[in-house]
Amino acid sequence: MKYIDQLREMLRKNISMVQVERLQQQFITELKLNSNQIQQLLDGLLTIARMDPDARLRANALRIIELSFEPDVLQAYTQQWVDFVRQDSSWRVRQIAGRLIVAQRLTPDQQDQLIQHLSHESHPSVLLVLGLLLGDAFLEDYQYHAIARWYYERITNSNLPPLDPQVDHAFNLILHWIPDVERHVIVAEVTQDTVTQWSALHALAQQINKMADSHLHRLLKQVAKGQIYADGLDEIFHLFNKISHKCNDALIDHLIEVVPYYPRFTQLLQKNARRLTASQIEKLIYLAETATEPSIQQGIYRVFTHATSQLNREHIYRLLFLLSDPLEESRQILLEALRAHASQLNPEQTRIIARQLQHDTNPSHIFAILQTTPHPLPLTELCPLLVDAPFQDTRERREQVVILLERYLTEVNDALQTGLITQAITATEEWRFQRIILILQGLQSRLRPDDLSRILSILLEDPQNREVSRRMIAVLRALRGDPPPEKIEFLMHTLEHRPVAAIQRVVLDVLQIYARALRPDHLNRLLNRIEFEGDPQRQRTVLTILHIRFSALEAGQLHKIIKAWQGGLFVGALVKDVIRLLRRCSTQLDESHVQVLFRMYVEAVDASYLRDLFNLLQMHTAKLAPHNLEYLIQAMKANDDPQPVRLLQRAVEQLKPEHIEQLIQIAESNASAFARQNAVALLGRHGNLNAIQALAKIRRHERLRHPFKASELEEAAFEALYAIYLQHPDAFEVA
């Protein structure tokens, strides 16, 4: 048509959009075109818009179409307008094409095409048209979600400029129809800004009850993709932690899948451990087998600690293979998990765990497993493992071994015990020897005559070898029970008839172990030979034996000990051992013993044991003789020494009238203030009425000397008078 060619030529000129509108009025409206010609005109303009390389000409053609035709005509070409929007390189063409679309006539597929184009569109004018267009369209939920994904990804992308305010407003009107929870989930999915993501996740945590399982699964998918950043992972953990008790199998499956990306999720699985299915447990075991991060393995092991009934035999076998992990922390956590399943272990599995003792320095969990498994390891297999185990023999560990061995007390036999003693004799390392001793103690091994004869033979064969002697004595201490009487007699005979120092030391060490089996005549024989050439070691051992048997000692035997001390047989530290023994035998000491001890106290020249002897005498002041008390009174007067005073205070009831008279004389004399005050205090403590006049006189005299302030002696006299009054109120008034 000629007028179309004319229109093309006019549009090709460099004219503005306003001039295009004027041209349309002059050219199109003035023509009297029939319907066929109008259709030809529309087709011609569409051809220009599609085919012409000149962008301005394409835009002008579409503008004339926009001005010339009604929406009813244009809606038939909706797909073409959509194609212009998606494909044309000119933003003006895309903008006008968007305006040509009738929103309500868009098919779902066309809507999807426009929504997909959003991520490729950058011009604000076109985005505004699309925003208004989609806002008027009838969209499905998934389309709203797609728009939201584009919008939030766009506005949080720091590499792109902010959206034009009008564009932002247009899309916000669309997103207004999306629930808050969905919007926050979308933000968490699409944003690359850590702060924005954390804010969205934090908001979700506040609305956890409104979230559907699909939302939770979508968040977990983002975790698996590595698209949840920094603090966002912790926020997701807290979010799931709030609903951990509501997790269904599908969510648990998904949590298991994301454990490699965020091992902390195993804490959520711990809370659901009792609900895990067999397939879920197998998935976790597979993750533990293939994990490269220790935190993943350790978290999974802790889950199994709480899954106390779901693991079957095959599961446990697979976990046992993981005990070869070189990381000690992971091994210990795995052993703790196996400990929770100890009741399910079969003999072979128990044996595998027991063998871990060969290289485990912290076997607490192994001990606990061996203690509770229904199929205990045979003692003949356990003992070698315990002997060679490299753990430190701390107090806690020793207690654990003893508790474990209590389970095996009925399995102990002579052959096993003899074998352990043989190992103790031949052990080259000290720690191994100590371990054998611990095992003998834990098994409550009994002393057998054959074992005793064998050990005594070794001791007496080379008594000079201190190391051998020490070990054999340790073995004897570990064995329970007393030797037969003939063995005790053999030891006493050896002591008396083989006066070799080394032999006697060994024999005394053995007798010390069996001190409670010694008869009184044995104790007498020991006392008869207590000199031991002045050897303090042998003497100390004898004193130790006597200390153990203190209740069997009689007065005559104690007299021997005190006389030996008085005669200088015990020197140095042995003196304190003797005093300690006498304190233990306090009920057996009589007045004669106390007299000797008092004389030794008075005549003592070595101050090293004076305090100990004084403390011993304090326990027996009731057995002091009158002349002892007189000596103490004179010592108090002569020396400012508090020890005589303390003895007198304890023995105040034994004071005789002559002692009271001496105290009165000291109180009234010119003796030291220390002596006078203590004499006054003793008079008050005794409560003798004969002292009232003297005490009153002292008080008056002191008041005259010190009229303005009471002296210490006056106060002591007043307190003494008051003490006598409390004891004898009626007689005090008469006196």
XYZ file of C-alpha atoms in Angstrom:
735
model
C 0.000 0.000 0.000
C 1.235 3.367 -1.007
C 0.286 5.146 2.220
C 2.259 2.597 4.267
C 5.400 3.326 2.264
C 4.754 7.023 2.757
C 4.307 6.479 6.494
C 7.554 4.473 6.663
C 9.437 7.283 4.985
C 7.978 9.856 7.326
C 8.770 7.716 10.385
C 12.319 7.161 9.232
C 13.014 10.853 9.639
C 14.608 11.922 12.891
C 11.422 13.032 14.597
C 10.399 13.079 18.219
C 7.678 10.989 19.824
C 5.477 14.083 20.015
C 5.870 14.561 16.279
C 4.976 10.893 15.811
C 1.726 11.471 17.673
C 0.975 14.532 15.516
C 1.817 12.552 12.397
C -0.574 9.838 13.489
C -3.381 12.349 13.863
C -2.713 13.965 10.522
C -2.004 10.872 8.507
C -4.058 8.084 10.013
C -7.189 9.762 11.221
C -7.614 11.768 8.080
C -7.576 8.682 5.894
C -10.858 7.038 5.366
C -9.735 3.411 5.655
C -11.999 0.425 5.558
C -11.484 -2.567 7.882
C -9.365 -4.423 5.363
C -7.127 -1.420 4.876
C -6.857 -0.969 8.669
C -5.696 -4.567 9.001
C -3.174 -4.047 6.210
C -1.943 -0.923 7.990
C -1.523 -2.829 11.289
C 0.331 -5.656 9.570
C 2.577 -3.190 7.806
C 3.435 -1.384 11.046
C 4.131 -4.723 12.734
C 6.456 -5.643 9.886
C 8.328 -2.370 10.391
C 8.528 -2.982 14.161
C 9.822 -6.510 13.661
C 12.101 -6.196 10.702
C 13.482 -2.679 10.435
C 17.054 -2.370 11.731
C 16.435 1.217 12.820
C 15.471 1.135 16.523
C 13.859 4.569 16.391
C 11.722 3.499 13.410
C 10.645 0.337 15.271
C 9.679 2.380 18.307
C 7.767 4.920 16.215
C 5.849 2.140 14.448
C 4.764 0.629 17.758
C 3.799 4.065 19.066
C 1.496 4.610 16.083
C -0.060 1.196 16.720
C -0.567 2.197 20.362
C -2.247 5.440 19.329
C -4.295 4.028 16.469
C -5.834 0.818 17.695
C -8.127 -0.123 20.547
C -7.179 -2.756 23.164
C -9.755 -5.148 21.726
C -7.752 -5.197 18.509
C -4.352 -5.286 20.194
C -5.069 -8.220 22.544
C -5.010 -10.584 19.568
C -1.313 -9.769 19.209
C -0.403 -10.295 22.892
C 2.275 -12.918 22.221
C 3.938 -10.580 19.739
C 4.008 -7.778 22.301
C 5.504 -10.241 24.824
C 8.144 -11.211 22.279
C 8.987 -7.543 21.686
C 9.455 -7.083 25.432
C 11.689 -10.148 25.724
C 13.724 -9.817 22.537
C 14.044 -6.268 21.234
C 17.314 -4.483 21.938
C 15.700 -1.035 22.215
C 14.344 -0.103 25.614
C 11.801 2.209 23.906
C 10.461 -0.698 21.863
C 10.283 -2.867 24.990
C 8.567 -0.088 26.905
C 5.878 0.572 24.228
C 5.358 -3.144 23.651
C 4.725 -3.557 27.347
C 2.094 -0.849 27.243
C 0.364 -2.618 24.348
C -0.237 -5.722 26.497
C -3.638 -6.120 28.132
C -2.745 -7.584 31.535
C -5.970 -9.516 32.022
C -5.555 -11.270 28.648
C -2.133 -12.754 29.445
C -1.982 -16.524 29.547
C -0.015 -18.178 32.411
C 2.730 -19.051 29.946
C 2.986 -15.447 28.769
C 3.050 -14.284 32.378
C 5.896 -16.712 33.037
C 7.785 -15.323 30.035
C 7.505 -11.773 31.321
C 8.495 -12.793 34.860
C 11.540 -14.633 33.515
C 12.485 -11.525 31.543
C 12.717 -9.476 34.748
C 16.166 -10.859 35.500
C 17.375 -9.757 32.050
C 15.823 -6.294 32.125
C 17.849 -3.337 33.342
C 16.054 -0.219 32.087
C 13.865 1.409 34.772
C 11.182 2.520 32.280
C 10.663 -1.008 31.031
C 10.761 -2.379 34.609
C 8.097 0.130 35.591
C 5.845 -0.989 32.733
C 6.380 -4.647 33.709
C 5.683 -3.881 37.344
C 2.400 -2.176 36.527
C 1.482 -4.879 34.027
C 2.161 -7.799 36.400
C 0.409 -5.937 39.164
C -2.808 -5.954 37.085
C -2.439 -9.584 35.939
C -4.066 -12.618 37.552
C -1.003 -14.414 38.972
C -0.575 -17.781 40.668
C 1.305 -18.213 43.975
C 4.385 -19.629 42.275
C 4.485 -16.553 39.993
C 4.304 -14.213 42.968
C 7.163 -16.195 44.493
C 9.193 -15.925 41.282
C 8.685 -12.146 41.193
C 9.700 -11.950 44.833
C 12.839 -13.988 44.203
C 13.829 -11.634 41.401
C 12.994 -8.529 43.411
C 14.922 -9.465 46.569
C 17.862 -10.812 44.629
C 17.920 -7.557 42.666
C 17.713 -5.136 45.591
C 20.310 -7.018 47.691
C 22.854 -7.251 44.873
C 25.472 -4.661 45.762
C 26.907 -4.815 42.247
C 23.754 -3.278 40.735
C 22.351 0.246 41.212
C 19.248 0.654 43.394
C 15.841 0.355 41.759
C 14.047 3.484 40.661
C 11.595 4.525 43.426
C 8.599 4.162 41.086
C 9.731 0.693 40.029
C 10.310 -0.285 43.645
C 6.859 0.926 44.589
C 5.209 -0.958 41.714
C 6.766 -4.257 42.710
C 6.113 -3.704 46.384
C 2.432 -3.484 45.532
C 2.715 -6.912 43.937
C 4.678 -8.402 46.843
C 2.123 -7.082 49.294
C 0.045 -10.178 48.546
C 2.848 -12.564 49.610
C 2.753 -13.724 53.295
C 5.566 -12.460 55.502
C 6.955 -15.952 56.117
C 7.214 -16.669 52.404
C 8.846 -13.307 51.803
C 11.463 -13.933 54.514
C 12.207 -17.400 53.148
C 12.680 -15.984 49.666
C 15.019 -13.292 50.968
C 17.074 -15.929 52.760
C 17.226 -17.953 49.550
C 18.244 -15.255 47.092
C 20.237 -12.617 48.946
C 24.007 -12.576 49.007
C 24.145 -9.973 51.722
C 24.905 -11.612 55.075
C 23.178 -8.956 57.182
C 19.984 -9.068 55.103
C 19.971 -12.852 55.211
C 20.464 -12.941 58.970
C 17.643 -10.426 59.445
C 15.275 -12.555 57.350
C 16.195 -15.730 59.241
C 15.864 -13.958 62.570
C 12.396 -12.763 61.559
C 11.467 -16.342 60.615
C 12.563 -17.559 64.021
C 10.009 -15.173 65.544
C 7.260 -16.615 63.333
C 8.240 -20.263 63.542
C 4.661 -21.415 64.164
C 3.560 -19.994 60.806
C 6.183 -21.868 58.825
C 5.260 -24.914 56.794
C 7.513 -27.928 56.305
C 8.134 -26.747 52.741
C 9.715 -23.563 54.089
C 12.012 -25.583 56.341
C 13.034 -27.849 53.482
C 13.813 -24.832 51.296
C 16.092 -23.403 53.971
C 17.899 -26.727 54.315
C 18.399 -26.826 50.548
C 20.126 -23.470 50.761
C 22.381 -24.848 53.488
C 23.296 -27.768 51.239
C 24.084 -25.349 48.420
C 26.387 -23.392 50.692
C 24.282 -20.269 50.256
C 23.565 -19.598 53.928
C 26.347 -17.394 55.215
C 28.130 -16.798 58.521
C 25.671 -16.115 61.342
C 22.784 -17.223 59.176
C 23.691 -20.870 59.834
C 23.486 -20.311 63.574
C 20.142 -18.581 63.135
C 18.794 -21.549 61.152
C 20.056 -23.857 63.883
C 18.205 -21.862 66.551
C 15.122 -21.853 64.345
C 15.140 -25.641 63.993
C 16.021 -26.050 67.641
C 12.677 -24.493 68.546
C 10.780 -27.154 66.625
C 13.198 -30.075 67.028
C 10.556 -32.063 68.922
C 8.180 -31.706 65.965
C 10.530 -32.891 63.229
C 8.990 -35.572 61.031
C 10.899 -38.259 59.130
C 11.225 -36.109 56.014
C 12.787 -33.242 57.953
C 15.095 -35.631 59.805
C 16.190 -37.082 56.457
C 16.904 -33.597 55.188
C 18.799 -32.668 58.364
C 20.992 -35.726 57.889
C 21.739 -34.628 54.309
C 22.979 -31.201 55.426
C 25.109 -32.429 58.356
C 28.289 -32.357 56.173
C 27.640 -28.671 55.476
C 26.874 -27.718 59.079
C 27.870 -30.377 61.663
C 26.049 -28.538 64.426
C 22.787 -29.956 63.072
C 23.774 -33.218 64.768
C 22.642 -31.567 68.003
C 19.128 -31.476 66.567
C 19.439 -35.125 65.594
C 20.452 -35.943 69.163
C 17.072 -34.689 70.335
C 15.369 -36.988 67.838
C 17.790 -39.888 68.266
C 15.184 -42.280 69.635
C 13.013 -41.707 66.543
C 15.680 -42.497 63.966
C 14.835 -45.253 61.525
C 17.262 -47.959 60.399
C 17.803 -46.234 57.043
C 18.524 -42.930 58.758
C 21.053 -44.591 61.061
C 22.734 -46.173 58.045
C 22.953 -42.762 56.369
C 24.598 -41.332 59.470
C 27.066 -44.209 59.693
C 27.941 -43.716 56.040
C 28.534 -40.017 56.695
C 30.802 -40.918 59.618
C 32.715 -43.372 57.436
C 33.261 -40.844 54.635
C 33.580 -37.620 56.641
C 36.800 -35.650 56.377
C 35.969 -33.222 59.189
C 36.327 -34.554 62.765
C 33.433 -32.369 63.910
C 31.068 -34.268 61.594
C 32.131 -37.642 62.968
C 32.018 -36.486 66.561
C 28.550 -35.012 66.146
C 27.238 -38.235 64.582
C 28.777 -40.340 67.353
C 26.962 -38.203 69.918
C 23.700 -38.916 68.092
C 24.347 -42.636 68.510
C 24.954 -42.089 72.211
C 21.285 -41.116 72.497
C 19.939 -43.719 70.026
C 20.064 -46.410 72.672
C 17.900 -49.068 71.046
C 17.952 -48.529 67.290
C 21.413 -49.838 66.412
C 21.567 -53.446 65.259
C 24.558 -55.788 65.192
C 25.630 -54.703 61.703
C 25.534 -51.043 62.708
C 27.738 -51.746 65.730
C 30.259 -53.646 63.610
C 30.546 -50.692 61.240
C 31.131 -48.369 64.190
C 33.786 -50.699 65.605
C 35.783 -50.364 62.392
C 35.836 -46.606 62.971
C 37.798 -47.122 66.210
C 40.932 -47.015 64.072
C 40.499 -43.233 63.841
C 43.863 -41.652 64.740
C 42.179 -38.659 66.395
C 41.906 -39.478 70.093
C 38.990 -37.136 70.755
C 36.879 -38.792 68.053
C 37.739 -42.257 69.377
C 36.669 -41.327 72.888
C 33.332 -39.956 71.707
C 32.763 -43.095 69.637
C 33.591 -45.268 72.645
C 31.087 -43.273 74.670
C 28.477 -44.034 72.006
C 29.355 -47.734 72.093
C 29.121 -47.593 75.866
C 25.432 -46.667 75.476
C 24.984 -49.912 73.519
C 27.098 -52.161 75.752
C 24.108 -54.370 76.546
C 23.811 -55.278 72.836
C 27.424 -56.370 72.323
C 28.164 -59.967 71.427
C 31.402 -61.714 72.552
C 33.309 -60.838 69.376
C 32.354 -57.164 69.582
C 33.327 -57.097 73.257
C 36.713 -58.582 72.342
C 37.294 -55.923 69.655
C 36.621 -53.151 72.171
C 38.813 -54.778 74.835
C 41.739 -54.860 72.404
C 41.569 -51.084 72.273
C 43.283 -51.192 75.673
C 46.528 -51.901 73.819
C 46.798 -48.284 72.669
C 44.240 -46.329 74.687
C 45.596 -43.891 77.259
C 42.136 -42.962 78.529
C 40.217 -46.235 78.872
C 37.339 -45.044 81.080
C 34.706 -45.879 78.467
C 36.320 -49.234 77.679
C 36.244 -50.164 81.361
C 32.594 -49.163 81.583
C 31.735 -51.255 78.500
C 33.594 -54.310 79.810
C 31.841 -53.892 83.115
C 28.303 -53.866 81.658
C 28.471 -56.045 78.552
C 26.423 -59.259 78.903
C 29.368 -61.235 77.509
C 32.411 -60.376 79.662
C 35.830 -61.056 78.238
C 37.462 -64.145 79.813
C 39.816 -63.157 82.614
C 42.676 -65.033 80.962
C 42.344 -62.647 77.985
C 41.667 -59.526 80.029
C 44.678 -59.745 82.364
C 47.352 -59.566 79.615
C 45.542 -56.584 78.077
C 45.460 -54.801 81.432
C 49.109 -55.543 82.129
C 50.249 -54.039 78.816
C 47.733 -51.164 78.586
C 49.571 -47.804 78.305
C 47.266 -45.721 80.536
C 48.596 -43.807 83.537
C 47.938 -45.367 86.942
C 46.124 -42.400 88.449
C 43.931 -42.832 91.499
C 40.791 -42.646 89.362
C 42.133 -45.185 86.899
C 43.154 -47.609 89.660
C 39.662 -47.412 91.120
C 38.193 -48.172 87.699
C 40.400 -51.257 87.319
C 39.413 -52.527 90.760
C 35.706 -52.013 90.024
C 36.078 -53.840 86.712
C 37.902 -56.779 88.278
C 35.172 -57.219 90.906
C 33.168 -58.830 88.115
C 35.795 -61.562 87.769
C 36.344 -62.581 91.402
C 34.762 -65.967 90.844
C 37.102 -66.702 87.925
C 40.353 -66.364 89.887
C 42.298 -69.628 90.113
C 45.700 -70.726 91.387
C 47.255 -70.967 87.939
C 46.222 -67.413 87.029
C 47.478 -66.032 90.318
C 50.798 -67.852 90.081
C 51.220 -66.578 86.537
C 50.650 -62.979 87.655
C 53.179 -63.359 90.477
C 55.697 -64.776 88.003
C 55.143 -61.775 85.727
C 55.638 -59.450 88.703
C 58.938 -61.154 89.544
C 60.214 -60.907 85.968
C 58.745 -57.519 84.991
C 61.397 -55.184 83.622
C 59.400 -51.932 83.678
C 58.262 -50.460 86.951
C 54.869 -49.377 85.592
C 54.165 -52.908 84.391
C 55.074 -54.294 87.803
C 52.752 -51.790 89.504
C 49.977 -52.757 87.088
C 50.334 -56.431 88.047
C 50.162 -55.485 91.724
C 46.991 -53.513 90.996
C 45.459 -56.528 89.231
C 46.346 -58.825 92.141
C 44.667 -56.378 94.518
C 41.635 -55.974 92.282
C 41.159 -59.739 92.071
C 41.401 -59.963 95.891
C 44.047 -62.655 95.473
C 44.569 -64.864 98.515
C 47.936 -65.719 100.039
C 48.826 -69.300 99.212
C 51.544 -71.142 101.152
C 53.313 -72.091 97.934
C 53.421 -68.479 96.768
C 54.672 -67.336 100.181
C 57.418 -69.981 100.231
C 58.490 -68.976 96.734
C 58.626 -65.271 97.620
C 60.461 -65.864 100.922
C 62.973 -67.988 99.070
C 63.651 -65.117 96.645
C 63.892 -62.595 99.514
C 66.327 -64.628 101.598
C 68.392 -65.702 98.631
C 69.553 -62.164 97.877
C 68.542 -59.862 100.762
C 71.019 -57.205 99.644
C 69.071 -56.590 96.439
C 66.820 -53.740 97.599
C 64.859 -53.608 94.329
C 63.941 -57.290 94.442
C 63.052 -56.998 98.122
C 60.828 -53.992 97.460
C 58.947 -55.798 94.718
C 58.458 -59.018 96.671
C 57.166 -57.094 99.674
C 54.743 -55.271 97.356
C 53.492 -58.622 96.027
C 52.917 -59.901 99.578
C 51.002 -56.724 100.441
C 48.749 -57.298 97.439
C 47.799 -60.819 98.592
C 45.049 -61.157 101.159
C 45.103 -63.397 104.208
C 47.644 -64.394 106.848
C 50.356 -67.029 106.540
C 50.093 -70.295 108.496
C 51.578 -70.205 112.046
C 54.587 -72.268 111.011
C 55.589 -69.588 108.503
C 55.418 -66.905 111.217
C 57.542 -69.082 113.439
C 59.995 -69.606 110.593
C 60.314 -65.835 110.176
C 60.841 -65.279 113.927
C 63.450 -68.042 114.024
C 65.247 -66.511 111.049
C 65.201 -63.111 112.753
C 66.693 -64.504 115.950
C 69.264 -66.868 114.509
C 70.512 -65.111 111.390
C 71.908 -61.822 112.707
C 72.612 -60.441 109.276
C 71.279 -56.904 108.923
C 69.988 -57.353 105.359
C 68.183 -60.591 106.228
C 66.669 -59.093 109.371
C 65.411 -56.062 107.445
C 63.679 -58.302 104.933
C 62.167 -60.512 107.649
C 60.915 -57.494 109.586
C 59.327 -56.077 106.449
C 57.433 -59.338 105.986
C 56.459 -59.457 109.676
C 55.123 -55.907 109.361
C 52.722 -57.088 106.643
C 51.439 -59.872 108.908
C 51.650 -57.929 112.174
C 48.070 -58.773 113.072
C 48.925 -62.478 112.971
C 51.650 -62.127 115.630
C 50.976 -63.567 119.068
C 51.948 -61.724 122.309
C 55.014 -63.944 122.707
C 56.131 -62.882 119.221
C 55.858 -59.246 120.313
C 57.977 -60.032 123.402
C 60.629 -61.653 121.251
C 60.692 -58.587 119.011
C 61.124 -56.309 122.015
C 63.950 -58.479 123.337
C 65.874 -57.847 120.114
C 64.895 -54.244 119.560
C 68.500 -53.031 119.854
C 69.423 -54.304 116.387
C 72.907 -52.867 116.696
C 71.445 -49.372 116.760
C 70.067 -49.719 113.221
C 67.221 -47.168 113.017
C 65.616 -48.869 110.024
C 65.075 -52.171 111.808
C 64.038 -50.383 115.002
C 61.490 -48.286 113.120
C 60.006 -51.410 111.524
C 59.618 -53.013 114.971
C 57.948 -49.842 116.276
C 55.607 -49.904 113.278
C 54.660 -53.502 114.035
C 54.013 -52.575 117.677
C 51.977 -49.589 116.532
C 49.788 -51.905 114.459
C 49.370 -54.247 117.462
C 49.110 -51.501 120.076
C 46.005 -52.988 121.684
C 47.902 -56.238 122.454
C 50.725 -54.487 124.312
C 50.798 -54.942 128.089
C 52.165 -52.716 130.842
C 55.417 -54.664 131.108
C 56.051 -54.378 127.372
C 55.395 -50.646 127.449
C 57.808 -50.379 130.368
C 60.469 -52.069 128.229
C 59.901 -49.581 125.435
C 60.083 -46.573 127.778
C 63.215 -47.917 129.515
C 64.861 -48.506 126.148
C 64.070 -44.921 125.199
C 65.317 -43.658 128.545
C 68.488 -45.653 128.062
C 69.186 -43.865 124.779
C 68.324 -46.766 122.459
C 66.078 -44.579 120.304
C 67.522 -41.406 118.863
C 66.530 -38.796 116.330
C 63.258 -39.328 114.494
C 62.723 -42.674 116.271
C 61.873 -40.774 119.459
C 58.784 -39.309 117.813
C 57.811 -42.796 116.651
C 58.059 -44.009 120.258
C 55.961 -41.095 121.535
C 53.381 -41.722 118.812
C 53.195 -45.377 119.912
C 52.778 -44.390 123.587
C 50.004 -41.958 122.677
C 48.240 -44.816 120.873
C 48.648 -46.970 124.004
C 47.384 -44.262 126.374
C 44.847 -46.583 128.039
C 47.583 -49.039 128.971
C 49.915 -46.470 130.580
C 49.861 -46.462 134.401
C 51.365 -44.200 137.101
C 54.758 -45.862 136.955
C 55.022 -45.189 133.220
C 53.993 -41.584 133.752
C 56.602 -41.142 136.483
C 59.355 -42.265 134.147
C 58.023 -40.057 131.345
C 57.819 -37.073 133.707
C 61.402 -37.606 134.817
C 62.454 -37.733 131.165
C 60.539 -34.503 130.551
C 62.296 -32.803 133.443
C 65.718 -34.077 132.467
C 65.301 -33.662 128.684
C 68.212 -32.037 126.914
C 66.977 -32.557 123.346
C 64.311 -29.957 122.551
C 63.326 -31.685 119.288
C 60.881 -34.037 120.991
C 60.077 -31.967 124.128
C 56.773 -30.654 122.774
C 55.636 -34.170 121.779
C 56.520 -35.524 125.218
C 54.702 -32.618 126.870
C 51.581 -33.339 124.802
C 51.792 -36.975 125.887
C 51.982 -35.946 129.553
C 48.959 -33.678 129.116
C 46.940 -36.807 128.358
C 47.954 -38.340 131.714
C 47.978 -35.462 134.248
C 45.601 -37.456 136.451
C 48.437 -39.953 137.002
C 51.004 -37.375 138.167
C 52.359 -37.821 141.699
C 52.228 -34.982 144.348
C 55.943 -34.363 144.074
C 55.498 -33.989 140.299
C 52.947 -31.239 140.941
C 55.261 -29.561 143.443
C 58.011 -29.555 140.847
C 55.669 -27.951 138.321
C 54.671 -25.225 140.804
C 58.303 -24.383 141.468
C 59.064 -24.465 137.727
C 56.219 -22.022 137.140
C 57.664 -19.718 139.785
C 61.223 -19.973 138.523
C 60.596 -19.722 134.766
C 58.067 -17.913 132.644
C 57.290 -21.195 130.889
C 53.647 -21.904 129.967
C 54.103 -25.692 129.800
C 54.135 -26.314 133.590
C 51.089 -24.061 133.863
C 49.181 -26.117 131.283
C 49.997 -29.353 133.109
C 48.866 -27.810 136.433
C 45.638 -26.587 134.823
C 44.852 -30.128 133.697
C 45.901 -31.594 137.077
C 44.166 -28.956 139.211
C 41.899 -31.524 140.882
C 44.959 -33.445 142.103
C 46.349 -30.414 143.971
C 46.778 -31.072 147.706
C 46.485 -28.498 150.543
C 50.241 -28.072 150.584
C 50.139 -27.251 146.876
C 47.422 -24.649 147.535
C 49.570 -23.099 150.233
C 52.502 -22.892 147.829
C 50.312 -21.197 145.223
C 49.076 -18.666 147.803
C 52.662 -17.889 148.751
C 53.593 -17.326 145.097
C 50.526 -15.100 144.586
C 51.465 -12.927 147.588
C 55.197 -12.927 146.888
C 57.356 -10.693 144.762
C 57.599 -13.327 142.051
C 57.183 -12.425 138.384
C 53.843 -11.147 137.143
C 53.552 -14.309 135.024
C 53.973 -16.578 138.073
C 51.600 -14.540 140.323
C 48.831 -14.299 137.719
C 48.951 -18.021 136.928
C 49.047 -18.890 140.656
C 45.920 -16.755 141.182
C 44.204 -18.384 138.177
C 45.005 -21.884 139.475
C 43.580 -20.984 142.907
C 40.361 -19.850 141.276
C 40.166 -22.943 139.076
C 40.728 -25.208 142.123
C 38.040 -23.418 144.154
C 39.745 -23.775 147.559
C 38.016 -21.620 150.206
C 41.288 -21.103 152.059
C 42.467 -18.918 149.198
C 39.625 -16.374 149.491
C 41.305 -14.140 152.064
C 44.596 -14.110 150.182
C 42.874 -13.303 146.864
C 40.848 -10.489 148.451
C 43.998 -9.055 150.002
C 45.805 -9.161 146.656
C 42.865 -7.384 145.000
C 42.805 -4.597 147.650
C 46.523 -4.155 147.455
C 46.467 -3.900 143.644
C 43.588 -1.411 143.746
C 45.616 0.841 146.052
C 48.602 0.612 143.731
C 46.517 1.307 140.623
C 43.511 3.420 141.697
C 42.514 4.576 138.235
C 42.816 1.395 136.187
C 42.663 -2.225 137.270
C 45.898 -4.133 136.811
C 46.050 -7.562 135.201
C 46.727 -9.122 138.605
C 43.670 -7.406 140.132
C 41.498 -8.666 137.295
C 42.935 -12.186 137.696
C 42.174 -12.060 141.444
C 38.593 -10.906 140.811
C 38.040 -13.688 138.263
C 39.477 -16.243 140.697
C 37.156 -15.043 143.494
C 34.175 -15.186 141.162
C 35.127 -18.722 140.091
C 35.255 -19.807 143.785
C 31.890 -18.134 144.400
C 30.300 -20.058 141.539
C 31.580 -23.319 143.004
C 30.692 -22.578 146.679
C 28.150 -19.717 146.817
C 27.014 -20.328 150.434
C 30.435 -20.990 151.922
C 31.839 -18.007 150.001
C 29.620 -15.548 151.922
C 30.689 -17.052 155.261
C 34.363 -16.917 154.295
